[in-house]
Amino acid sequence: MPDTRARSLSPALERVHLGWDLLIIVLVIANLTLLLFDSLFLLSPLNAAFEAVAPGLHGTYDRYIHARFVTIDLIFVAVFVLDVLLGWAVAIAERRYHRWFFYPFVHWYDVLGCIPVGGFRLLRILRVISLLQRLHRLGLIDVRRWYLSGVVAKYYDILLEELTDRIAIRMLDNVQAQVRSSDSLSTRLVEQVVRPRQQALIHEISQRLEAMAGTAYAHNRDDTLRYVRGLVGRTLAESPEMRRMERLPLGGQLARGLEASLSDLACRLVNEALEGLQSPEFSALVEHLAESGFDAWLRTDPHTELVSEQVLVDMLELLKEQIAVKHWRHKYQ
């Protein structure tokens, strides 16, 4: 039967779908129970024990069920085939899939479960899971509240984390091997990754430097000028020439006037210099300095290759250690 319902289904038709789904669930459970019981019936010790405990029931089962097991199973199969065909027809009518023949591939477990041979019968248990999911989506049951569902979700989460961690670590091992075997990794990184974006990176670096310097000065202008005035005052106070000047007539006033003039001059120079950070000349200077430093940074030699390789290998090793941490232990402890 289909996995999703058309929104335009009437309540009566919806009840028919629901009733059919419940019937299929009951039949699948009954069929699987019969398969399990008959498999155990074939085991000589269990067969003998069953006959000793309930000889009448043993004889009845042997004559009417075990002897006709294939026929009984084919009756179940006929119902399951009908369910597949009805679900296929409904999927075509609702145009649920891109092509009409997609249904048996999407519901492969339903199709294979209809084969009355060996292990294919065990695939019928997937029909129960599929039908339970269908009822959950309809809001008739809430499998998330089931204890078994919580247990399955827990161990599925653990299995998935362990599996993905091992795959990721294996991939990182391969990357480390590739890095170690490469003779020109740094050169290739520079030429194929960095060099084509050199101008854009230089422009970005210069813009960030200008913005950082301009913003820092705008926010700390008063503190900066106060520091400059204090620095000029301390320098003049420690100067022997200024101390000799203060001993002259009117030397104190002259020294204070000189200190004030020099402080204003220093503050004006600092203010002009820092406000000039927004000028085109400073932008050109920063870009030139960044370009010169960039070229020096991009130069490679055997030592650079070795250092780059070791850095990459160590980074990948740290990633492997982080991935190897079993987070599920903290989650489910």
Coordinates of C-alpha atoms in Angstrom, one line a residue:
M1 CA 0.0 0.0 0.0
P2 CA 1.2 3.6 -0.5
D3 CA 3.4 5.4 2.0
T4 CA 1.6 8.7 1.7
R5 CA -2.0 9.6 1.3
A6 CA -3.5 12.0 -1.1
R7 CA -4.9 15.1 0.7
S8 CA -8.1 14.9 -1.2
L9 CA -9.1 11.4 0.2
S10 CA -12.5 11.3 1.8
P11 CA -12.9 10.2 5.4
A12 CA -14.6 7.0 4.3
L13 CA -11.8 6.1 1.8
E14 CA -9.2 7.0 4.4
R15 CA -10.8 4.5 6.8
V16 CA -10.7 1.8 4.1
H17 CA -7.0 2.5 3.6
L18 CA -6.4 2.3 7.4
G19 CA -8.4 -0.9 7.7
W20 CA -6.5 -2.5 4.9
D21 CA -3.2 -1.4 6.5
L22 CA -4.1 -2.9 9.8
L23 CA -5.2 -6.2 8.1
I24 CA -1.8 -6.4 6.3
I25 CA 0.0 -5.8 9.6
V26 CA -2.0 -8.6 11.2
L27 CA -1.3 -11.0 8.3
V28 CA 2.4 -10.2 8.1
I29 CA 2.8 -10.8 11.9
A30 CA 0.8 -14.0 11.6
N31 CA 2.8 -15.2 8.6
L32 CA 6.1 -14.4 10.3
T33 CA 5.0 -16.2 13.4
L34 CA 4.1 -19.2 11.4
L35 CA 7.4 -19.1 9.6
L36 CA 9.3 -19.0 12.9
F37 CA 7.2 -21.7 14.5
D38 CA 7.5 -24.0 11.5
S39 CA 11.3 -23.5 11.3
L40 CA 11.5 -24.5 15.0
F41 CA 9.2 -27.5 14.3
L42 CA 11.8 -28.9 11.9
L43 CA 14.4 -29.1 14.7
S44 CA 14.3 -32.6 16.1
P45 CA 14.9 -31.8 19.8
L46 CA 12.2 -29.1 19.8
N47 CA 9.9 -31.3 17.7
A48 CA 10.2 -34.1 20.2
A49 CA 9.7 -31.8 23.2
F50 CA 6.5 -30.3 21.6
E51 CA 5.2 -33.8 21.0
A52 CA 5.9 -34.8 24.6
V53 CA 4.2 -31.8 26.0
A54 CA 1.2 -31.6 23.7
P55 CA 0.9 -34.7 21.6
G56 CA -2.6 -33.8 20.4
L57 CA -1.7 -30.3 19.3
H58 CA 1.5 -31.7 17.8
G59 CA -0.4 -34.1 15.6
T60 CA -3.0 -31.5 14.5
Y61 CA -0.2 -29.1 13.6
D62 CA 1.7 -31.8 11.7
R63 CA -1.3 -33.0 9.7
Y64 CA -3.1 -29.8 8.9
I65 CA -0.5 -27.0 9.0
H66 CA 3.0 -28.4 8.6
A67 CA 2.0 -30.8 5.8
R68 CA 0.3 -27.9 3.9
F69 CA 2.8 -25.2 4.9
V70 CA 3.6 -24.3 1.3
T71 CA 0.0 -23.9 0.4
I72 CA -0.8 -21.8 3.4
D73 CA 2.2 -19.6 2.7
L74 CA 1.1 -19.2 -0.9
I75 CA -2.2 -17.9 0.4
F76 CA -0.4 -15.2 2.4
V77 CA 1.8 -14.5 -0.7
A78 CA -1.4 -14.0 -2.8
V79 CA -2.7 -11.4 -0.3
F80 CA 0.8 -9.7 -0.3
V81 CA 0.9 -9.6 -4.1
L82 CA -2.6 -8.1 -4.1
D83 CA -1.4 -5.5 -1.6
V84 CA 1.6 -4.6 -3.9
L85 CA -0.6 -4.4 -7.0
L86 CA -3.2 -2.2 -5.2
G87 CA -0.4 0.1 -3.9
W88 CA 1.1 0.3 -7.4
A89 CA -2.3 1.1 -8.9
V90 CA -2.9 3.8 -6.3
A91 CA 0.6 5.3 -6.8
I92 CA -0.1 5.5 -10.6
A93 CA -3.5 7.1 -10.0
E94 CA -2.0 9.7 -7.6
R95 CA 1.1 10.2 -9.9
R96 CA 3.2 9.8 -6.8
Y97 CA 6.4 9.0 -8.6
H98 CA 8.1 10.4 -11.7
R99 CA 7.4 7.3 -13.7
W100 CA 4.7 4.6 -13.4
F101 CA 7.3 1.8 -13.0
F102 CA 9.2 3.3 -10.1
Y103 CA 6.9 1.8 -7.4
P104 CA 8.4 -1.8 -7.3
F105 CA 11.9 -0.3 -7.1
V106 CA 10.9 2.0 -4.2
H107 CA 9.1 -0.8 -2.4
W108 CA 11.6 -3.5 -3.3
Y109 CA 11.2 -5.2 0.1
D110 CA 7.5 -5.7 -0.5
V111 CA 8.2 -7.2 -3.9
L112 CA 11.0 -9.5 -2.7
G113 CA 9.0 -10.5 0.3
C114 CA 6.4 -12.0 -2.0
I115 CA 8.8 -14.6 -3.2
P116 CA 8.0 -17.7 -1.2
V117 CA 11.7 -18.9 -1.1
G118 CA 14.1 -19.1 1.8
G119 CA 15.4 -15.9 3.1
F120 CA 13.1 -13.7 0.9
R121 CA 10.4 -14.5 3.4
L122 CA 12.2 -12.7 6.1
L123 CA 12.0 -9.5 4.2
R124 CA 8.3 -9.5 5.1
I125 CA 9.3 -8.1 8.5
L126 CA 10.2 -4.9 6.7
R127 CA 6.5 -4.6 5.7
V128 CA 5.6 -4.4 9.4
I129 CA 8.1 -1.6 9.9
S130 CA 6.8 0.2 6.8
L131 CA 3.2 -0.1 7.9
L132 CA 4.0 1.1 11.4
Q133 CA 5.7 4.2 9.9
R134 CA 2.6 4.8 7.8
L135 CA 0.4 4.7 10.9
H136 CA 2.8 6.9 12.7
R137 CA 2.6 9.5 10.0
L138 CA -1.2 9.3 10.1
G139 CA -1.0 10.2 13.8
L140 CA -2.7 6.9 14.9
I141 CA 0.4 5.7 16.9
D142 CA 3.5 7.3 18.2
V143 CA 6.4 4.9 17.9
R144 CA 8.8 7.4 19.5
R145 CA 7.2 6.6 22.9
W146 CA 7.8 2.9 22.5
Y147 CA 10.6 1.4 24.6
L148 CA 11.7 -0.7 21.6
S149 CA 11.8 2.4 19.4
G150 CA 14.1 4.2 21.9
V151 CA 16.4 1.2 22.1
V152 CA 16.6 0.9 18.3
A153 CA 17.2 4.6 18.0
K154 CA 19.9 4.5 20.6
Y155 CA 21.9 1.7 19.0
Y156 CA 21.3 3.0 15.5
D157 CA 22.8 6.3 16.7
I158 CA 25.8 4.5 18.2
L159 CA 26.3 2.4 15.1
L160 CA 26.0 5.3 12.8
E161 CA 28.5 7.4 14.8
E162 CA 31.0 4.5 15.0
L163 CA 30.6 3.8 11.2
T164 CA 31.0 7.4 10.1
D165 CA 33.9 8.0 12.5
R166 CA 35.8 5.0 11.1
I167 CA 35.1 6.2 7.5
A168 CA 36.3 9.7 8.3
I169 CA 39.4 8.5 10.0
R170 CA 40.2 6.2 7.1
M171 CA 39.8 9.2 4.7
L172 CA 42.0 11.4 6.8
D173 CA 44.7 8.6 6.9
N174 CA 44.6 8.6 3.1
V175 CA 44.9 12.3 3.0
Q176 CA 47.9 12.2 5.3
A177 CA 49.5 9.6 3.1
Q178 CA 48.9 11.8 0.0
V179 CA 50.5 14.8 1.8
R180 CA 53.5 12.8 2.9
S181 CA 54.0 11.4 -0.6
S182 CA 53.7 14.7 -2.3
D183 CA 57.0 16.4 -3.2
S184 CA 55.7 19.9 -4.0
L185 CA 52.6 20.4 -1.9
S186 CA 53.4 24.0 -0.8
T187 CA 54.3 25.0 -4.4
R188 CA 51.1 23.6 -5.8
L189 CA 49.0 25.2 -3.1
V190 CA 50.7 28.6 -3.8
E191 CA 50.4 28.3 -7.6
Q192 CA 47.0 26.7 -7.9
V193 CA 45.1 28.2 -4.9
V194 CA 46.7 31.3 -3.6
R195 CA 48.4 32.9 -6.6
P196 CA 45.2 33.2 -8.7
R197 CA 43.6 35.1 -5.8
Q198 CA 46.6 37.2 -4.9
Q199 CA 45.2 40.6 -5.8
A200 CA 41.9 39.9 -4.1
L201 CA 43.7 38.8 -1.0
I202 CA 46.0 41.8 -0.9
H203 CA 43.1 44.2 -1.4
E204 CA 41.2 42.4 1.4
I205 CA 44.2 42.6 3.8
S206 CA 44.8 46.3 3.1
Q207 CA 41.1 47.1 3.6
R208 CA 41.0 45.3 6.9
L209 CA 44.2 47.0 8.1
E210 CA 42.8 50.4 7.2
A211 CA 39.4 49.7 8.8
M212 CA 41.1 48.3 11.9
A213 CA 43.5 51.3 12.4
G214 CA 40.7 53.8 11.6
T215 CA 38.2 52.2 13.9
A216 CA 40.7 51.8 16.8
Y217 CA 41.7 55.5 16.6
A218 CA 38.2 56.8 16.4
H219 CA 37.2 54.9 19.5
N220 CA 40.4 55.8 21.4
R221 CA 41.2 59.3 20.2
D222 CA 41.0 61.0 23.6
D223 CA 43.1 58.4 25.3
T224 CA 45.6 58.5 22.5
L225 CA 46.0 62.3 22.6
R226 CA 46.1 62.2 26.4
Y227 CA 48.9 59.6 26.2
V228 CA 50.9 61.8 23.7
R229 CA 50.6 64.9 26.0
G230 CA 51.7 62.9 29.0
L231 CA 54.7 61.5 27.0
V232 CA 55.8 64.9 25.9
G233 CA 55.5 66.3 29.4
R234 CA 57.5 63.4 30.9
T235 CA 60.2 63.8 28.3
L236 CA 60.5 67.5 28.9
A237 CA 60.5 67.1 32.6
E238 CA 63.4 64.7 32.4
S239 CA 65.4 66.9 30.0
P240 CA 68.5 68.7 31.7
E241 CA 68.1 71.6 29.3
M242 CA 64.5 72.2 30.5
R243 CA 65.6 72.1 34.2
R244 CA 68.4 74.7 33.5
M245 CA 65.8 76.9 31.7
E246 CA 63.5 76.8 34.7
R247 CA 66.3 78.3 36.8
L248 CA 66.4 81.4 34.6
P249 CA 64.3 84.5 35.3
L250 CA 60.8 83.7 33.8
G251 CA 62.2 80.3 32.9
G252 CA 59.2 78.5 34.5
Q253 CA 56.7 80.3 32.3
L254 CA 58.8 79.8 29.2
A255 CA 59.2 76.1 30.0
R256 CA 55.4 75.6 30.5
G257 CA 54.7 77.5 27.3
L258 CA 57.2 75.4 25.4
E259 CA 55.7 72.2 26.9
A260 CA 52.2 73.3 25.8
S261 CA 53.4 74.2 22.3
L262 CA 55.2 70.9 21.9
S263 CA 52.3 68.9 23.2
D264 CA 49.9 70.6 20.8
L265 CA 52.3 70.0 18.0
A266 CA 52.7 66.3 18.8
C267 CA 49.0 65.8 19.2
R268 CA 48.3 67.5 15.9
L269 CA 50.9 65.4 14.1
V270 CA 49.5 62.2 15.6
N271 CA 45.9 63.2 14.8
E272 CA 46.8 64.1 11.2
A273 CA 48.8 60.9 10.7
L274 CA 46.0 58.7 12.0
E275 CA 43.2 60.5 10.2
G276 CA 45.3 60.2 7.1
L277 CA 44.8 56.4 7.3
Q278 CA 41.6 57.0 5.2
S279 CA 43.5 58.8 2.4
P280 CA 44.2 57.2 -1.1
E281 CA 47.9 57.7 -0.5
F282 CA 47.8 55.5 2.6
S283 CA 45.7 52.9 0.9
A284 CA 48.3 52.7 -1.9
L285 CA 51.1 52.4 0.6
V286 CA 49.3 49.6 2.5
E287 CA 48.6 47.7 -0.7
H288 CA 52.2 48.1 -1.7
L289 CA 53.5 46.8 1.7
A290 CA 50.9 44.0 1.7
E291 CA 52.0 43.0 -1.8
S292 CA 55.7 43.0 -0.9
G293 CA 55.0 40.9 2.2
F294 CA 52.7 38.6 0.3
D295 CA 55.4 37.9 -2.3
A296 CA 57.9 37.1 0.5
W297 CA 55.3 34.9 2.2
L298 CA 54.7 32.9 -1.0
R299 CA 58.3 32.0 -1.6
T300 CA 58.9 28.3 -1.0
D301 CA 62.0 26.2 -0.5
P302 CA 62.6 22.6 0.7
H303 CA 62.4 23.7 4.4
T304 CA 59.0 25.4 3.7
E305 CA 57.8 22.3 2.0
L306 CA 58.7 20.2 5.0
V307 CA 57.2 22.6 7.5
S308 CA 53.9 22.9 5.5
E309 CA 53.7 19.1 5.2
Q310 CA 54.2 18.7 8.9
V311 CA 51.6 21.3 9.8
L312 CA 49.0 19.7 7.5
V313 CA 49.8 16.2 8.9
D314 CA 49.5 17.5 12.5
M315 CA 46.2 19.3 11.8
L316 CA 44.8 16.1 10.2
E317 CA 46.0 14.1 13.2
L318 CA 44.2 16.5 15.6
L319 CA 41.0 16.1 13.5
K320 CA 41.4 12.3 13.7
E321 CA 41.7 12.5 17.5
Q322 CA 38.6 14.7 17.7
I323 CA 36.6 12.4 15.5
A324 CA 37.7 9.3 17.5
V325 CA 36.1 10.7 20.6
K326 CA 33.0 8.6 21.3
H327 CA 30.4 11.2 21.9
W328 CA 27.7 8.6 22.3
R329 CA 29.2 7.6 25.7
H330 CA 28.5 11.1 27.1
K331 CA 25.1 11.2 25.4
Y332 CA 23.9 7.8 26.8
Q333 CA 25.8 7.5 30.1

